[in-house]
Short mmCIF file of C-alpha atoms and ligand atoms in Angstrom, two decimals:
data_model
loop_
_atom_site.label_atom_id
_atom_site.label_comp_id
_atom_site.label_asym_id
_atom_site.label_seq_id
_atom_site.Cartn_x
_atom_site.Cartn_y
_atom_site.Cartn_z
CA UNK A 1 108.02 82.23 103.56
CA UNK A 2 111.25 84.25 103.45
CA UNK A 3 111.11 86.54 106.53
CA UNK A 4 113.53 89.29 107.68
CA UNK A 5 113.64 89.91 111.43
CA UNK A 6 115.28 93.12 112.71
CA UNK A 7 116.12 93.48 116.37
CA UNK A 8 118.77 90.67 116.49
CA UNK A 9 118.15 88.15 119.28
CA UNK A 10 116.49 90.84 121.48
CA UNK A 11 113.52 90.49 123.78
CA UNK A 12 110.98 90.17 120.98
CA UNK A 13 113.03 89.04 118.07
CA UNK A 14 114.55 85.91 119.67
CA UNK A 15 111.22 84.28 120.63
CA UNK A 16 109.76 85.55 117.28
CA UNK A 17 112.63 83.95 115.29
CA UNK A 18 112.34 80.66 117.19
CA UNK A 19 108.57 80.59 116.47
CA UNK A 20 109.01 81.37 112.83
CA UNK A 21 111.76 78.77 112.32
CA UNK A 22 109.61 76.22 114.07
CA UNK A 23 106.76 76.98 111.62
CA UNK A 24 109.16 76.24 108.72
CA UNK A 25 109.92 79.72 107.53
CA UNK A 26 113.26 80.83 106.23
CA UNK A 27 114.33 83.59 108.55
CA UNK A 28 117.16 86.12 108.26
CA UNK A 29 118.01 87.97 111.45
CA UNK A 30 119.68 91.36 111.36
CA UNK A 31 122.26 92.05 114.08
CA UNK A 32 124.80 94.83 114.38
CA UNK A 33 127.38 92.47 115.87
CA UNK A 34 129.34 89.82 113.93
CA UNK A 35 129.75 87.70 117.07
CA UNK A 36 125.95 87.08 117.18
CA UNK A 37 126.08 85.13 113.90
CA UNK A 38 126.70 81.78 115.60
CA UNK A 39 123.87 82.27 118.03
CA UNK A 40 121.53 83.20 115.23
CA UNK A 41 122.54 80.13 113.24
CA UNK A 42 122.18 77.97 116.33
CA UNK A 43 118.43 78.61 116.33
CA UNK A 44 118.10 77.76 112.64
CA UNK A 45 118.11 81.24 111.15
CA UNK A 46 120.52 83.08 108.85
CA UNK A 47 122.41 86.13 110.04
CA UNK A 48 122.84 89.43 108.27
CA UNK A 49 125.30 91.63 110.06
CA UNK A 50 124.90 95.33 109.62
CA UNK A 51 123.14 98.40 110.99
CA UNK A 52 119.55 99.64 110.72
CA UNK A 53 121.30 103.03 110.35
CA UNK A 54 122.53 101.86 106.92
CA UNK A 55 119.76 102.06 104.27
CA UNK A 56 121.79 100.31 101.53
CA UNK A 57 122.57 97.35 103.77
CA UNK A 58 118.86 97.08 104.70
CA UNK A 59 117.77 97.30 101.05
CA UNK A 60 120.22 94.52 100.02
CA UNK A 61 119.20 92.30 102.96
CA UNK A 62 115.40 92.80 102.33
CA UNK A 63 115.69 91.84 98.61
CA UNK A 64 113.51 88.76 97.84
CA UNK A 65 111.83 88.73 101.23
CA UNK A 66 108.09 88.02 101.62
CA UNK A 67 107.79 89.88 104.92
CA UNK A 68 109.99 92.25 106.93
CA UNK A 69 109.58 92.77 110.68
CA UNK A 70 110.93 96.27 111.32
CA UNK A 71 111.70 97.70 114.76
CA UNK A 72 113.64 100.78 115.78
CA UNK A 73 116.21 100.91 118.53
CA UNK A 74 119.18 103.12 119.38
CA UNK A 75 120.95 100.32 121.27
CA UNK A 76 121.71 99.73 124.93
CA UNK A 77 122.23 102.60 127.26
CA UNK A 78 121.13 105.36 124.80
CA UNK A 79 119.14 107.08 127.59
CA UNK A 80 122.41 108.13 129.07
CA UNK A 81 124.11 109.30 125.83
CA UNK A 82 124.04 113.04 126.36
CA UNK A 83 125.09 113.89 122.81
CA UNK A 84 122.19 112.01 121.15
CA UNK A 85 119.20 113.73 119.45
CA UNK A 86 116.98 110.64 119.76
CA UNK A 87 114.14 112.16 117.78
CA UNK A 88 116.46 112.80 114.79
CA UNK A 89 118.20 109.39 115.20
CA UNK A 90 114.96 107.39 115.22
CA UNK A 91 113.45 109.38 112.41
CA UNK A 92 116.52 108.55 110.34
CA UNK A 93 116.02 104.80 111.03
CA UNK A 94 112.39 105.12 109.92
CA UNK A 95 113.50 106.78 106.67
CA UNK A 96 116.09 104.02 106.17
CA UNK A 97 113.30 101.37 106.42
CA UNK A 98 111.10 103.27 104.04
CA UNK A 99 113.89 103.54 101.48
CA UNK A 100 114.95 99.87 101.91
CA UNK A 101 111.39 98.55 101.62
CA UNK A 102 110.80 100.62 98.52
CA UNK A 103 114.08 99.71 96.81
CA UNK A 104 113.92 96.01 97.66
CA UNK A 105 110.33 95.67 96.44
CA UNK A 106 109.07 94.10 99.73
CA UNK A 107 105.21 94.28 99.87
CA UNK A 108 104.44 93.10 103.38
CA UNK A 109 105.77 94.83 106.51
CA UNK A 110 105.12 94.30 110.23
CA UNK A 111 106.22 97.41 112.02
CA UNK A 112 106.79 97.57 115.76
CA UNK A 113 105.38 100.89 116.94
CA UNK A 114 104.07 101.59 120.37
CA UNK A 115 101.25 102.71 122.60
CA UNK A 116 101.03 106.46 121.88
CA UNK A 117 101.86 105.97 118.23
CA UNK A 118 98.43 107.38 117.37
CA UNK A 119 99.58 111.00 118.04
CA UNK A 120 102.55 113.26 118.44
CA UNK A 121 100.74 115.53 120.94
CA UNK A 122 101.14 115.22 124.69
CA UNK A 123 102.76 111.78 124.71
CA UNK A 124 106.38 112.90 125.30
CA UNK A 125 109.02 110.52 123.97
CA UNK A 126 106.45 108.29 122.30
CA UNK A 127 105.96 110.90 119.55
CA UNK A 128 108.89 109.26 117.67
CA UNK A 129 106.74 106.26 117.05
CA UNK A 130 104.07 108.41 115.48
CA UNK A 131 106.79 109.97 113.25
CA UNK A 132 107.97 106.58 112.07
CA UNK A 133 104.43 105.34 111.50
CA UNK A 134 103.90 108.39 109.26
CA UNK A 135 107.12 107.91 107.36
CA UNK A 136 106.17 104.32 106.54
CA UNK A 137 102.67 105.40 105.53
CA UNK A 138 104.36 107.30 102.68
CA UNK A 139 105.21 104.00 100.97
CA UNK A 140 103.15 103.14 97.90
CA UNK A 141 99.66 101.69 98.55
CA UNK A 142 100.65 98.23 97.36
CA UNK A 143 102.92 97.90 100.42
CA UNK A 144 100.76 96.38 103.21
CA UNK A 145 101.76 97.45 106.75
CA UNK A 146 100.64 95.86 109.98
CA UNK A 147 101.41 98.34 112.76
CA UNK A 148 101.93 96.70 116.15
CA UNK A 149 101.32 98.98 119.12
CA UNK A 150 102.40 97.18 122.23
CA UNK A 151 101.90 98.91 125.62
CA UNK A 152 104.69 99.43 128.17
CA UNK A 153 106.99 96.41 128.56
CA UNK A 154 107.26 94.74 131.95
CA UNK A 155 111.00 95.00 131.76
CA UNK A 156 110.80 98.74 132.16
CA UNK A 157 110.10 97.99 135.80
CA UNK A 158 113.70 96.91 136.34
CA UNK A 159 114.29 100.70 136.58
CA UNK A 160 112.37 100.57 139.87
CA UNK A 161 115.08 98.50 141.60
CA UNK A 162 117.40 101.27 142.76
CA UNK A 163 114.81 103.27 144.77
CA UNK A 164 113.21 100.08 146.14
CA UNK A 165 116.61 99.07 147.39
CA UNK A 166 117.51 102.51 148.81
CA UNK A 167 114.09 103.65 150.15
CA UNK A 168 111.54 100.83 149.72
CA UNK A 169 109.60 102.95 147.20
CA UNK A 170 108.84 103.23 143.43
CA UNK A 171 108.93 106.88 142.38
CA UNK A 172 107.12 108.42 139.40
CA UNK A 173 105.18 111.45 138.34
CA UNK A 174 102.03 109.36 137.96
CA UNK A 175 100.37 106.74 140.09
CA UNK A 176 96.94 105.73 141.38
CA UNK A 177 94.56 102.79 141.66
CA UNK A 178 93.58 103.16 137.98
CA UNK A 179 94.53 100.11 135.98
CA UNK A 180 96.92 100.45 133.05
CA UNK A 181 98.12 97.85 130.55
CA UNK A 182 101.57 96.18 130.49
CA UNK A 183 103.00 93.62 128.09
CA UNK A 184 105.58 90.84 128.00
CA UNK A 185 107.89 90.82 124.88
CA UNK A 186 107.22 87.07 124.51
CA UNK A 187 103.47 87.86 124.13
CA UNK A 188 104.32 90.47 121.49
CA UNK A 189 106.43 87.86 119.66
CA UNK A 190 103.41 85.42 119.63
CA UNK A 191 101.11 88.13 118.10
CA UNK A 192 103.69 89.01 115.44
CA UNK A 193 104.27 85.31 114.59
CA UNK A 194 100.50 84.93 114.24
CA UNK A 195 100.21 88.10 112.10
CA UNK A 196 102.89 86.80 109.72
CA UNK A 197 100.60 84.01 108.55
CA UNK A 198 97.30 85.98 108.35
CA UNK A 199 96.31 87.94 105.30
CA UNK A 200 97.87 91.42 104.78
CA UNK A 201 95.31 94.05 103.63
CA UNK A 202 96.44 97.65 103.31
CA UNK A 203 97.31 99.36 106.57
CA UNK A 204 96.10 97.87 109.89
CA UNK A 205 96.86 98.57 113.55
CA UNK A 206 96.87 96.11 116.47
CA UNK A 207 97.45 96.97 120.13
CA UNK A 208 99.20 94.28 122.23
CA UNK A 209 98.94 93.89 126.06
CA UNK A 210 99.30 91.12 128.55
CA UNK A 211 97.80 92.41 131.84
CA UNK A 212 96.08 95.46 133.29
CA UNK A 213 97.15 96.50 136.76
CA UNK A 214 97.30 99.76 138.67
CA UNK A 215 100.52 101.38 139.90
CA UNK A 216 99.59 100.57 143.46
CA UNK A 217 98.97 96.92 142.57
CA UNK A 218 102.39 96.87 140.80
CA UNK A 219 104.03 98.03 144.04
CA UNK A 220 102.20 95.26 146.06
CA UNK A 221 102.92 92.44 143.52
CA UNK A 222 106.60 93.34 143.05
CA UNK A 223 107.01 93.98 146.79
CA UNK A 224 105.53 90.56 147.70
CA UNK A 225 107.83 88.82 145.01
CA UNK A 226 110.89 90.25 146.68
CA UNK A 227 109.80 89.72 150.21
CA UNK A 228 109.15 93.37 150.95
CA UNK A 229 105.30 93.69 151.07
CA UNK A 230 105.54 97.28 152.25
CA UNK A 231 106.85 98.63 148.91
CA UNK A 232 104.87 101.75 148.02
CA UNK A 233 104.41 103.66 144.74
CA UNK A 234 105.15 107.32 145.55
CA UNK A 235 103.98 110.15 143.25
CA UNK A 236 106.24 113.22 142.81
CA UNK A 237 105.75 116.34 140.66
CA UNK A 238 106.76 116.54 137.07
CA UNK A 239 109.58 118.81 137.95
CA UNK A 240 110.94 116.53 140.68
CA UNK A 241 110.75 113.54 138.33
CA UNK A 242 112.61 115.44 135.56
CA UNK A 243 115.28 116.71 137.93
CA UNK A 244 115.73 113.27 139.38
CA UNK A 245 116.33 111.71 135.94
CA UNK A 246 118.73 114.45 134.95
CA UNK A 247 120.59 114.12 138.22
CA UNK A 248 120.95 110.42 137.57
CA UNK A 249 122.86 111.31 134.36
CA UNK A 250 120.09 110.91 131.76
CA UNK A 251 120.15 112.73 128.39
CA UNK A 252 117.96 115.83 129.20
CA UNK A 253 115.92 115.52 125.96
CA UNK A 254 115.09 111.89 126.87
CA UNK A 255 114.37 112.77 130.52
CA UNK A 256 111.84 115.41 129.39
CA UNK A 257 110.34 112.94 126.94
CA UNK A 258 109.95 110.28 129.65
CA UNK A 259 108.50 112.84 132.18
CA UNK A 260 105.94 113.94 129.60
CA UNK A 261 105.13 110.33 128.65
CA UNK A 262 104.49 109.43 132.31
CA UNK A 263 102.41 112.63 132.75
CA UNK A 264 100.15 111.42 129.88
CA UNK A 265 99.43 108.24 131.86
CA UNK A 266 97.65 110.39 134.50
CA UNK A 267 93.91 109.96 133.98
CA UNK A 268 94.60 107.47 131.18
CA UNK A 269 95.12 110.12 128.46
CA UNK A 270 97.86 107.98 126.90
CA UNK A 271 95.44 105.03 126.69
CA UNK A 272 92.45 106.69 125.01
CA UNK A 273 93.05 105.08 121.56
CA UNK A 274 93.93 101.72 123.21
CA UNK A 275 90.66 101.80 125.10
CA UNK A 276 88.79 102.20 121.81
CA UNK A 277 90.73 99.32 120.21
CA UNK A 278 91.31 96.95 123.15
CA UNK A 279 93.09 93.68 122.45
CA UNK A 280 92.57 90.30 124.05
CA UNK A 281 95.21 90.13 126.79
CA UNK A 282 98.23 87.81 126.33
CA UNK A 283 99.26 84.94 128.60
CA UNK A 284 102.09 86.47 130.69
CA UNK A 285 100.72 88.20 133.77
CA UNK A 286 102.51 90.66 136.10
CA UNK A 287 102.69 87.87 138.70
CA UNK A 288 104.76 85.86 136.14
CA UNK A 289 107.11 88.81 135.45
CA UNK A 290 107.42 89.39 139.23
CA UNK A 291 109.52 86.17 139.41
CA UNK A 292 112.02 87.64 136.91
CA UNK A 293 111.95 90.91 138.80
CA UNK A 294 112.78 89.15 142.05
CA UNK A 295 115.65 87.32 140.42
CA UNK A 296 117.03 90.61 139.10
CA UNK A 297 116.46 92.33 142.41
CA UNK A 298 118.35 89.63 144.32
CA UNK A 299 121.23 89.39 141.83
N1 LIG B 1 110.04 99.56 126.39
C1 LIG B 1 108.79 99.69 126.12
O1 LIG B 1 107.92 99.86 127.04
C2 LIG B 1 108.30 99.80 124.70
C3 LIG B 1 106.95 99.96 124.43
C4 LIG B 1 106.51 99.96 123.11
C5 LIG B 1 107.40 99.76 122.11
N2 LIG B 1 108.74 99.55 122.32
C6 LIG B 1 109.65 99.36 121.24
O2 LIG B 1 110.32 98.11 121.46
C7 LIG B 1 111.64 98.17 121.17
C8 LIG B 1 112.48 97.21 121.95
O3 LIG B 1 112.23 95.92 121.50
P1 LIG B 1 113.11 94.72 122.12
O4 LIG B 1 113.07 94.74 123.59
O5 LIG B 1 112.70 93.49 121.40
O6 LIG B 1 114.58 95.12 121.54
P2 LIG B 1 115.96 94.99 122.30
O7 LIG B 1 116.01 93.60 122.82
O8 LIG B 1 116.12 96.11 123.28
O9 LIG B 1 116.99 95.27 121.17
C9 LIG B 1 117.03 94.61 119.96
C10 LIG B 1 118.42 94.43 119.40
O10 LIG B 1 118.61 95.25 118.25
C11 LIG B 1 119.99 95.25 117.94
N3 LIG B 1 120.47 96.57 117.52
C12 LIG B 1 120.80 97.70 118.24
N4 LIG B 1 121.19 98.66 117.49
C13 LIG B 1 121.19 98.18 116.24
C14 LIG B 1 121.43 98.75 114.91
N5 LIG B 1 121.92 100.03 114.83
N6 LIG B 1 121.27 98.00 113.84
C15 LIG B 1 120.89 96.72 113.90
N7 LIG B 1 120.53 96.10 115.10
C16 LIG B 1 120.70 96.84 116.23
C17 LIG B 1 120.74 94.84 119.26
O11 LIG B 1 121.34 93.49 119.05
P3 LIG B 1 122.79 93.38 118.43
O12 LIG B 1 123.66 93.87 119.51
O13 LIG B 1 122.93 91.96 118.15
O14 LIG B 1 122.86 94.25 117.20
C18 LIG B 1 119.59 94.70 120.30
O15 LIG B 1 119.83 93.63 121.17
C19 LIG B 1 112.03 99.64 121.48
O16 LIG B 1 113.14 100.07 120.73
C20 LIG B 1 110.80 100.36 121.08
O17 LIG B 1 110.79 100.74 119.75
C21 LIG B 1 109.22 99.56 123.62
#
């Protein structure tokens, strides 16, 4: 099949492209950077250089494709871009995808959404995923959409490194012995590659997770991996968490969105729909990711 992969050679899209090429599909990878072309071609895919912020480029690239994998991103470091209205920017990308899918005539879409995509209430920053899910739902009924809702990515834990280094602690406005799900991008890529070859029927939703561990277990497992078994997960108030992120230079709208997202993890509120639609867990466990964490910590 002819498949379009957005997300360049990113965390999900690189292993996804490799898997699809290995299965014999013709894959076009969208990157915003011309210098990525040779790396994309080196893994046996074609490159389309342009931006997901450009609806005409997307429509032209999608023409003739059997399936499009669509993900939204605002690029590296956007948390610290103080002039950004992330909600408006992501909504715009969602509208671009809708327009491009409609104009190109593509009938099968796999959309990367997120845990929290089921609502725009009380989930903070994740409300943008709900917005984009709703924008794509406006496409005509003959466009089948598989909505992927992965949980939090392990790589978010790299943000714990500074306070572990300075104080031996992980700091957040939630924490407990209650287990919560985490996922490895490579496991998301496997699920998406599998979904590419299964039938598309209307609109479907699939949650994706790799492991379930509590915040206190995260502290222990990461601490042991870096040779600091005393690392503790420390809970602060919403206000302290928000002020800490703003003091670190984060865009205030994003800091508020992250604080509210983490608040919704308390008592598992964020996970209510996941609990009703639990997936089989993927292969990559937190103990596997802890090796990457240790390497980054010691760099
Ligand atoms: N973090 C989480 O816990 C979490 C949870 C659920 C869902 N998600 C979703 O997962 C996404 C991240 O997936 P990922 O880790 O696979 O992505 P990623 O590796 O962070 O980024 C994918 C690539 O997209 C390309 N890109 C950036 N801006 C672009 C633009 N304007 N036009 C075209 N391409 C552009 C960049 O490559 P080039 O430089 O080559 O263009 C970038 O490396 C998030 O954006 C979010 O929607 C995240």
